[in-house]
Amino acid sequence: MHPVSLAALQPAPDEVARESAPSWPPPALRVGFDQPPFPDQPLNNFVMAFAFAVLALMTDVPALIGLLAVGSGGMLIVAVRSLSAALRERPAQLSAHAERTHRSRLTWARIVGAEIVGERRSKHGALVVTYEIAVQLEVWLGTNANDPHGPSVPIAISHRLFAPATAGASVVPGAYLGVLYDPVDRRVVAQSLVTRDGAQLPL
Protein backbone atom coordinates (compact mmCIF):
# COMPACT_ATOMS: atom_id res chain seq x y z
CA MET A 1 0.00 0.00 0.00
CA HIS A 2 1.41 3.42 -0.95
CA PRO A 3 2.37 5.78 1.87
CA VAL A 4 0.35 8.95 2.42
CA SER A 5 3.41 11.12 1.75
CA LEU A 6 7.04 10.85 0.69
CA ALA A 7 10.13 12.68 1.88
CA ALA A 8 9.85 16.45 1.51
CA LEU A 9 12.28 18.07 -0.91
CA GLN A 10 14.50 21.09 -0.45
CA PRO A 11 14.82 23.59 -1.87
CA ALA A 12 11.07 23.85 -2.30
CA PRO A 13 9.76 24.43 -5.85
CA ASP A 14 9.04 28.08 -5.04
CA GLU A 15 12.79 28.48 -4.46
CA VAL A 16 13.87 26.79 -7.71
CA ALA A 17 14.51 29.14 -10.61
CA ARG A 18 12.36 28.25 -13.62
CA GLU A 19 15.39 28.28 -15.94
CA SER A 20 17.24 25.77 -13.74
CA ALA A 21 16.84 22.03 -13.24
CA PRO A 22 15.94 21.16 -9.63
CA SER A 23 18.86 19.81 -7.58
CA TRP A 24 16.84 16.96 -6.07
CA PRO A 25 17.78 13.31 -6.57
CA PRO A 26 15.71 11.48 -9.21
CA PRO A 27 12.20 10.45 -8.13
CA ALA A 28 11.58 6.88 -7.04
CA LEU A 29 10.06 4.54 -9.60
CA ARG A 30 6.54 3.67 -8.51
CA VAL A 31 4.67 3.05 -11.77
CA GLY A 32 6.04 2.01 -15.17
CA PHE A 33 4.57 2.23 -18.65
CA ASP A 34 1.67 -0.17 -19.11
CA GLN A 35 2.46 -3.34 -21.01
CA PRO A 36 0.51 -3.41 -24.30
CA PRO A 37 -2.73 -5.34 -23.71
CA PHE A 38 -3.54 -8.48 -25.64
CA PRO A 39 -6.32 -7.61 -28.13
CA ASP A 40 -9.91 -8.51 -27.25
CA GLN A 41 -10.94 -9.31 -30.81
CA PRO A 42 -9.91 -13.00 -30.88
CA LEU A 43 -11.87 -13.76 -27.71
CA ASN A 44 -14.88 -11.81 -28.98
CA ASN A 45 -14.80 -13.81 -32.21
CA PHE A 46 -14.67 -17.12 -30.32
CA VAL A 47 -17.62 -16.02 -28.18
CA MET A 48 -19.62 -15.16 -31.30
CA ALA A 49 -18.82 -18.54 -32.86
CA PHE A 50 -19.93 -20.31 -29.66
CA ALA A 51 -23.12 -18.22 -29.47
CA PHE A 52 -24.09 -19.12 -33.06
CA ALA A 53 -23.48 -22.80 -32.29
CA VAL A 54 -25.67 -22.68 -29.15
CA LEU A 55 -28.47 -20.94 -31.04
CA ALA A 56 -28.27 -23.61 -33.76
CA LEU A 57 -28.76 -26.32 -31.13
CA MET A 58 -31.71 -24.50 -29.59
CA THR A 59 -33.78 -23.97 -32.74
CA ASP A 60 -36.00 -26.48 -34.57
CA VAL A 61 -36.11 -24.59 -37.88
CA PRO A 62 -33.89 -26.46 -40.39
CA ALA A 63 -33.13 -23.41 -42.53
CA LEU A 64 -32.15 -21.39 -39.46
CA ILE A 65 -30.02 -24.23 -38.14
CA GLY A 66 -28.09 -24.20 -41.40
CA LEU A 67 -27.57 -20.46 -41.34
CA LEU A 68 -26.41 -20.49 -37.72
CA ALA A 69 -24.07 -23.40 -38.37
CA VAL A 70 -22.51 -21.56 -41.30
CA GLY A 71 -22.22 -18.43 -39.17
CA SER A 72 -20.60 -20.35 -36.34
CA GLY A 73 -18.11 -21.98 -38.70
CA GLY A 74 -17.29 -18.66 -40.34
CA MET A 75 -16.77 -16.91 -37.01
CA LEU A 76 -14.57 -19.78 -35.82
CA ILE A 77 -12.32 -19.31 -38.85
CA VAL A 78 -12.19 -15.55 -38.22
CA ALA A 79 -11.40 -16.18 -34.55
CA VAL A 80 -8.52 -18.53 -35.34
CA ARG A 81 -7.06 -16.10 -37.87
CA SER A 82 -7.33 -13.11 -35.52
CA LEU A 83 -5.72 -15.11 -32.71
CA SER A 84 -2.90 -16.19 -35.02
CA ALA A 85 -2.31 -12.59 -36.12
CA ALA A 86 -2.31 -11.36 -32.52
CA LEU A 87 0.22 -14.01 -31.50
CA ARG A 88 2.48 -13.08 -34.44
CA GLU A 89 2.40 -9.39 -33.48
CA ARG A 90 2.86 -9.96 -29.75
CA PRO A 91 6.67 -10.41 -29.72
CA ALA A 92 7.17 -7.10 -31.57
CA GLN A 93 4.82 -5.32 -29.15
CA LEU A 94 6.64 -6.70 -26.12
CA SER A 95 10.00 -5.84 -27.67
CA ALA A 96 8.88 -2.24 -28.26
CA HIS A 97 7.68 -2.07 -24.66
CA ALA A 98 11.03 -3.37 -23.41
CA GLU A 99 12.87 -0.77 -25.52
CA ARG A 100 10.68 2.00 -24.09
CA THR A 101 11.36 0.79 -20.56
CA HIS A 102 15.11 0.73 -21.25
CA ARG A 103 15.35 4.20 -22.76
CA SER A 104 13.01 5.94 -20.29
CA ARG A 105 14.46 7.78 -17.34
CA LEU A 106 13.27 9.19 -14.06
CA THR A 107 13.36 12.96 -13.87
CA TRP A 108 11.39 16.04 -12.85
CA ALA A 109 8.82 18.07 -14.75
CA ARG A 110 7.66 21.54 -13.79
CA ILE A 111 3.93 22.23 -14.11
CA VAL A 112 3.41 25.40 -16.14
CA GLY A 113 -0.32 25.02 -16.75
CA ALA A 114 -3.12 22.96 -15.20
CA GLU A 115 -6.86 22.68 -15.84
CA ILE A 116 -9.33 20.22 -14.36
CA VAL A 117 -11.16 18.58 -17.27
CA GLY A 118 -12.93 15.70 -15.55
CA GLU A 119 -13.54 13.84 -12.33
CA ARG A 120 -14.30 10.39 -11.03
CA ARG A 121 -16.74 10.04 -8.16
CA SER A 122 -17.27 7.41 -5.50
CA LYS A 123 -19.65 4.53 -6.08
CA HIS A 124 -22.68 6.52 -4.94
CA GLY A 125 -21.51 9.75 -6.54
CA ALA A 126 -21.25 11.70 -3.31
CA LEU A 127 -17.50 12.29 -3.28
CA VAL A 128 -14.92 13.15 -5.92
CA VAL A 129 -12.12 10.59 -5.62
CA THR A 130 -9.98 11.50 -8.64
CA TYR A 131 -9.51 14.56 -10.81
CA GLU A 132 -8.49 14.38 -14.46
CA ILE A 133 -6.19 17.35 -15.03
CA ALA A 134 -4.76 18.57 -18.32
CA VAL A 135 -1.24 19.71 -17.47
CA GLN A 136 1.44 21.44 -19.50
CA LEU A 137 4.89 20.36 -18.39
CA GLU A 138 8.51 21.33 -18.81
CA VAL A 139 10.47 18.09 -18.52
CA TRP A 140 14.11 18.35 -17.50
CA LEU A 141 16.27 15.69 -19.15
CA GLY A 142 18.94 16.43 -16.54
CA THR A 143 17.70 15.77 -13.01
CA ASN A 144 20.16 18.22 -11.41
CA ALA A 145 23.07 20.49 -12.15
CA ASN A 146 25.59 17.62 -11.94
CA ASP A 147 23.69 15.23 -14.18
CA PRO A 148 25.78 14.13 -17.19
CA HIS A 149 22.67 14.43 -19.38
CA GLY A 150 21.94 17.99 -18.30
CA PRO A 151 20.98 20.51 -17.20
CA SER A 152 19.53 21.42 -20.56
CA VAL A 153 16.60 23.24 -22.07
CA PRO A 154 13.43 21.58 -20.74
CA ILE A 155 11.08 19.76 -23.12
CA ALA A 156 7.51 21.08 -23.30
CA ILE A 157 4.82 18.39 -23.38
CA SER A 158 1.13 18.01 -22.57
CA HIS A 159 -0.17 15.25 -20.31
CA ARG A 160 -3.43 14.06 -18.75
CA LEU A 161 -2.88 13.52 -15.05
CA PHE A 162 -5.24 11.53 -12.83
CA ALA A 163 -4.67 12.84 -9.33
CA PRO A 164 -6.41 11.84 -6.09
CA ALA A 165 -8.87 14.45 -4.90
CA THR A 166 -6.72 15.09 -1.83
CA ALA A 167 -3.87 16.23 -4.08
CA GLY A 168 -5.86 17.94 -6.83
CA ALA A 169 -5.65 21.42 -5.32
CA SER A 170 -1.84 21.18 -5.29
CA VAL A 171 -1.55 20.50 -9.04
CA VAL A 172 -0.82 24.11 -9.95
CA PRO A 173 1.78 26.01 -11.98
CA GLY A 174 5.06 26.04 -10.11
CA ALA A 175 4.65 22.57 -8.60
CA TYR A 176 6.61 19.61 -9.98
CA LEU A 177 5.88 16.06 -11.02
CA GLY A 178 8.35 13.24 -10.62
CA VAL A 179 8.00 11.37 -13.91
CA LEU A 180 9.23 8.42 -15.90
CA TYR A 181 9.93 10.06 -19.26
CA ASP A 182 10.26 8.43 -22.69
CA PRO A 183 12.29 10.89 -24.81
CA VAL A 184 11.35 9.21 -28.11
CA ASP A 185 7.56 9.15 -27.77
CA ARG A 186 7.64 12.14 -25.39
CA ARG A 187 5.32 10.45 -22.93
CA VAL A 188 5.44 10.45 -19.16
CA VAL A 189 4.13 8.35 -16.30
CA ALA A 190 3.69 10.44 -13.15
CA GLN A 191 5.31 9.06 -10.01
CA SER A 192 4.84 11.81 -7.43
CA LEU A 193 3.74 15.40 -6.98
CA VAL A 194 5.98 17.98 -5.31
CA THR A 195 3.87 20.83 -3.98
CA ARG A 196 5.15 24.38 -4.12
CA ASP A 197 6.21 24.22 -0.48
CA GLY A 198 8.24 21.02 -1.04
CA ALA A 199 5.87 18.31 0.24
CA GLN A 200 6.02 15.19 -1.92
CA LEU A 201 2.84 13.16 -2.50
CA PRO A 202 2.54 9.79 -4.25
CA LEU A 203 0.43 9.51 -7.40
mmCIF file with all atom_site columns, N, CA, C and O in Angstrom, residues 57-76:
data_model
loop_
_atom_site.group_PDB
_atom_site.id
_atom_site.type_symbol
_atom_site.label_atom_id
_atom_site.label_alt_id
_atom_site.label_comp_id
_atom_site.label_asym_id
_atom_site.label_entity_id
_atom_site.label_seq_id
_atom_site.pdbx_PDB_ins_code
_atom_site.Cartn_x
_atom_site.Cartn_y
_atom_site.Cartn_z
_atom_site.occupancy
_atom_site.B_iso_or_equiv
_atom_site.pdbx_formal_charge
_atom_site.auth_seq_id
_atom_site.auth_comp_id
_atom_site.auth_asym_id
_atom_site.auth_atom_id
_atom_site.pdbx_PDB_model_num
ATOM 1  N N  . LEU A 1 57 ? -28.293 -25.152 -31.884 1.00 0.00 ? 57 LEU A N  1
ATOM 2  C CA . LEU A 1 57 ? -28.760 -26.317 -31.131 1.00 0.00 ? 57 LEU A CA 1
ATOM 3  C C  . LEU A 1 57 ? -30.122 -26.074 -30.495 1.00 0.00 ? 57 LEU A C  1
ATOM 4  O O  . LEU A 1 57 ? -30.866 -27.031 -30.224 1.00 0.00 ? 57 LEU A O  1
ATOM 5  N N  . MET A 1 58 ? -30.457 -24.826 -30.298 1.00 0.00 ? 58 MET A N  1
ATOM 6  C CA . MET A 1 58 ? -31.712 -24.498 -29.593 1.00 0.00 ? 58 MET A CA 1
ATOM 7  C C  . MET A 1 58 ? -32.904 -24.333 -30.528 1.00 0.00 ? 58 MET A C  1
ATOM 8  O O  . MET A 1 58 ? -34.056 -24.304 -30.065 1.00 0.00 ? 58 MET A O  1
ATOM 9  N N  . THR A 1 59 ? -32.662 -24.206 -31.816 1.00 0.00 ? 59 THR A N  1
ATOM 10 C CA . THR A 1 59 ? -33.778 -23.970 -32.738 1.00 0.00 ? 59 THR A CA 1
ATOM 11 C C  . THR A 1 59 ? -34.195 -25.263 -33.430 1.00 0.00 ? 59 THR A C  1
ATOM 12 O O  . THR A 1 59 ? -33.403 -26.205 -33.573 1.00 0.00 ? 59 THR A O  1
ATOM 13 N N  . ASP A 1 60 ? -35.464 -25.310 -33.845 1.00 0.00 ? 60 ASP A N  1
ATOM 14 C CA . ASP A 1 60 ? -35.998 -26.477 -34.567 1.00 0.00 ? 60 ASP A CA 1
ATOM 15 C C  . ASP A 1 60 ? -36.226 -26.178 -36.039 1.00 0.00 ? 60 ASP A C  1
ATOM 16 O O  . ASP A 1 60 ? -36.729 -27.031 -36.780 1.00 0.00 ? 60 ASP A O  1
ATOM 17 N N  . VAL A 1 61 ? -35.871 -24.986 -36.492 1.00 0.00 ? 61 VAL A N  1
ATOM 18 C CA . VAL A 1 61 ? -36.106 -24.594 -37.884 1.00 0.00 ? 61 VAL A CA 1
ATOM 19 C C  . VAL A 1 61 ? -34.888 -25.007 -38.712 1.00 0.00 ? 61 VAL A C  1
ATOM 20 O O  . VAL A 1 61 ? -33.793 -24.460 -38.516 1.00 0.00 ? 61 VAL A O  1
ATOM 21 N N  . PRO A 1 62 ? -35.051 -25.952 -39.631 1.00 0.00 ? 62 PRO A N  1
ATOM 22 C CA . PRO A 1 62 ? -33.893 -26.458 -40.389 1.00 0.00 ? 62 PRO A CA 1
ATOM 23 C C  . PRO A 1 62 ? -33.107 -25.366 -41.118 1.00 0.00 ? 62 PRO A C  1
ATOM 24 O O  . PRO A 1 62 ? -31.877 -25.374 -41.087 1.00 0.00 ? 62 PRO A O  1
ATOM 25 N N  . ALA A 1 63 ? -33.831 -24.462 -41.775 1.00 0.00 ? 63 ALA A N  1
ATOM 26 C CA . ALA A 1 63 ? -33.130 -23.415 -42.527 1.00 0.00 ? 63 ALA A CA 1
ATOM 27 C C  . ALA A 1 63 ? -32.301 -22.543 -41.594 1.00 0.00 ? 63 ALA A C  1
ATOM 28 O O  . ALA A 1 63 ? -31.168 -22.151 -41.905 1.00 0.00 ? 63 ALA A O  1
ATOM 29 N N  . LEU A 1 64 ? -32.858 -22.229 -40.419 1.00 0.00 ? 64 LEU A N  1
ATOM 30 C CA . LEU A 1 64 ? -32.153 -21.392 -39.458 1.00 0.00 ? 64 LEU A CA 1
ATOM 31 C C  . LEU A 1 64 ? -30.963 -22.126 -38.861 1.00 0.00 ? 64 LEU A C  1
ATOM 32 O O  . LEU A 1 64 ? -29.907 -21.532 -38.615 1.00 0.00 ? 64 LEU A O  1
ATOM 33 N N  . ILE A 1 65 ? -31.136 -23.426 -38.651 1.00 0.00 ? 65 ILE A N  1
ATOM 34 C CA . ILE A 1 65 ? -30.017 -24.231 -38.137 1.00 0.00 ? 65 ILE A CA 1
ATOM 35 C C  . ILE A 1 65 ? -28.838 -24.155 -39.102 1.00 0.00 ? 65 ILE A C  1
ATOM 36 O O  . ILE A 1 65 ? -27.679 -23.986 -38.703 1.00 0.00 ? 65 ILE A O  1
ATOM 37 N N  . GLY A 1 66 ? -29.156 -24.266 -40.393 1.00 0.00 ? 66 GLY A N  1
ATOM 38 C CA . GLY A 1 66 ? -28.092 -24.204 -41.403 1.00 0.00 ? 66 GLY A CA 1
ATOM 39 C C  . GLY A 1 66 ? -27.386 -22.863 -41.404 1.00 0.00 ? 66 GLY A C  1
ATOM 40 O O  . GLY A 1 66 ? -26.144 -22.802 -41.457 1.00 0.00 ? 66 GLY A O  1
ATOM 41 N N  . LEU A 1 67 ? -28.166 -21.796 -41.350 1.00 0.00 ? 67 LEU A N  1
ATOM 42 C CA . LEU A 1 67 ? -27.568 -20.457 -41.344 1.00 0.00 ? 67 LEU A CA 1
ATOM 43 C C  . LEU A 1 67 ? -26.690 -20.241 -40.119 1.00 0.00 ? 67 LEU A C  1
ATOM 44 O O  . LEU A 1 67 ? -25.574 -19.693 -40.202 1.00 0.00 ? 67 LEU A O  1
ATOM 45 N N  . LEU A 1 68 ? -27.194 -20.664 -38.947 1.00 0.00 ? 68 LEU A N  1
ATOM 46 C CA . LEU A 1 68 ? -26.412 -20.489 -37.723 1.00 0.00 ? 68 LEU A CA 1
ATOM 47 C C  . LEU A 1 68 ? -25.155 -21.344 -37.732 1.00 0.00 ? 68 LEU A C  1
ATOM 48 O O  . LEU A 1 68 ? -24.106 -20.923 -37.232 1.00 0.00 ? 68 LEU A O  1
ATOM 49 N N  . ALA A 1 69 ? -25.243 -22.533 -38.287 1.00 0.00 ? 69 ALA A N  1
ATOM 50 C CA . ALA A 1 69 ? -24.066 -23.398 -38.369 1.00 0.00 ? 69 ALA A CA 1
ATOM 51 C C  . ALA A 1 69 ? -23.001 -22.784 -39.268 1.00 0.00 ? 69 ALA A C  1
ATOM 52 O O  . ALA A 1 69 ? -21.806 -22.796 -38.947 1.00 0.00 ? 69 ALA A O  1
ATOM 53 N N  . VAL A 1 70 ? -23.448 -22.233 -40.402 1.00 0.00 ? 70 VAL A N  1
ATOM 54 C CA . VAL A 1 70 ? -22.506 -21.559 -41.304 1.00 0.00 ? 70 VAL A CA 1
ATOM 55 C C  . VAL A 1 70 ? -21.890 -20.338 -40.597 1.00 0.00 ? 70 VAL A C  1
ATOM 56 O O  . VAL A 1 70 ? -20.676 -20.091 -40.681 1.00 0.00 ? 70 VAL A O  1
ATOM 57 N N  . GLY A 1 71 ? -22.731 -19.590 -39.899 1.00 0.00 ? 71 GLY A N  1
ATOM 58 C CA . GLY A 1 71 ? -22.224 -18.425 -39.172 1.00 0.00 ? 71 GLY A CA 1
ATOM 59 C C  . GLY A 1 71 ? -21.222 -18.804 -38.109 1.00 0.00 ? 71 GLY A C  1
ATOM 60 O O  . GLY A 1 71 ? -20.194 -18.157 -37.938 1.00 0.00 ? 71 GLY A O  1
ATOM 61 N N  . SER A 1 72 ? -21.523 -19.890 -37.383 1.00 0.00 ? 72 SER A N  1
ATOM 62 C CA . SER A 1 72 ? -20.597 -20.349 -36.339 1.00 0.00 ? 72 SER A CA 1
ATOM 63 C C  . SER A 1 72 ? -19.272 -20.779 -36.945 1.00 0.00 ? 72 SER A C  1
ATOM 64 O O  . SER A 1 72 ? -18.199 -20.426 -36.425 1.00 0.00 ? 72 SER A O  1
ATOM 65 N N  . GLY A 1 73 ? -19.348 -21.538 -38.052 1.00 0.00 ? 73 GLY A N  1
ATOM 66 C CA . GLY A 1 73 ? -18.107 -21.980 -38.700 1.00 0.00 ? 73 GLY A CA 1
ATOM 67 C C  . GLY A 1 73 ? -17.294 -20.813 -39.226 1.00 0.00 ? 73 GLY A C  1
ATOM 68 O O  . GLY A 1 73 ? -16.065 -20.780 -39.079 1.00 0.00 ? 73 GLY A O  1
ATOM 69 N N  . GLY A 1 74 ? -17.991 -19.831 -39.817 1.00 0.00 ? 74 GLY A N  1
ATOM 70 C CA . GLY A 1 74 ? -17.287 -18.659 -40.336 1.00 0.00 ? 74 GLY A CA 1
ATOM 71 C C  . GLY A 1 74 ? -16.618 -17.860 -39.231 1.00 0.00 ? 74 GLY A C  1
ATOM 72 O O  . GLY A 1 74 ? -15.468 -17.431 -39.357 1.00 0.00 ? 74 GLY A O  1
ATOM 73 N N  . MET A 1 75 ? -17.346 -17.655 -38.125 1.00 0.00 ? 75 MET A N  1
ATOM 74 C CA . MET A 1 75 ? -16.773 -16.907 -37.008 1.00 0.00 ? 75 MET A CA 1
ATOM 75 C C  . MET A 1 75 ? -15.609 -17.653 -36.377 1.00 0.00 ? 75 MET A C  1
ATOM 76 O O  . MET A 1 75 ? -14.636 -17.042 -35.903 1.00 0.00 ? 75 MET A O  1
ATOM 77 N N  . LEU A 1 76 ? -15.675 -19.000 -36.371 1.00 0.00 ? 76 LEU A N  1
ATOM 78 C CA . LEU A 1 76 ? -14.568 -19.777 -35.817 1.00 0.00 ? 76 LEU A CA 1
ATOM 79 C C  . LEU A 1 76 ? -13.308 -19.587 -36.655 1.00 0.00 ? 76 LEU A C  1
ATOM 80 O O  . LEU A 1 76 ? -12.201 -19.441 -36.107 1.00 0.00 ? 76 LEU A O  1
#
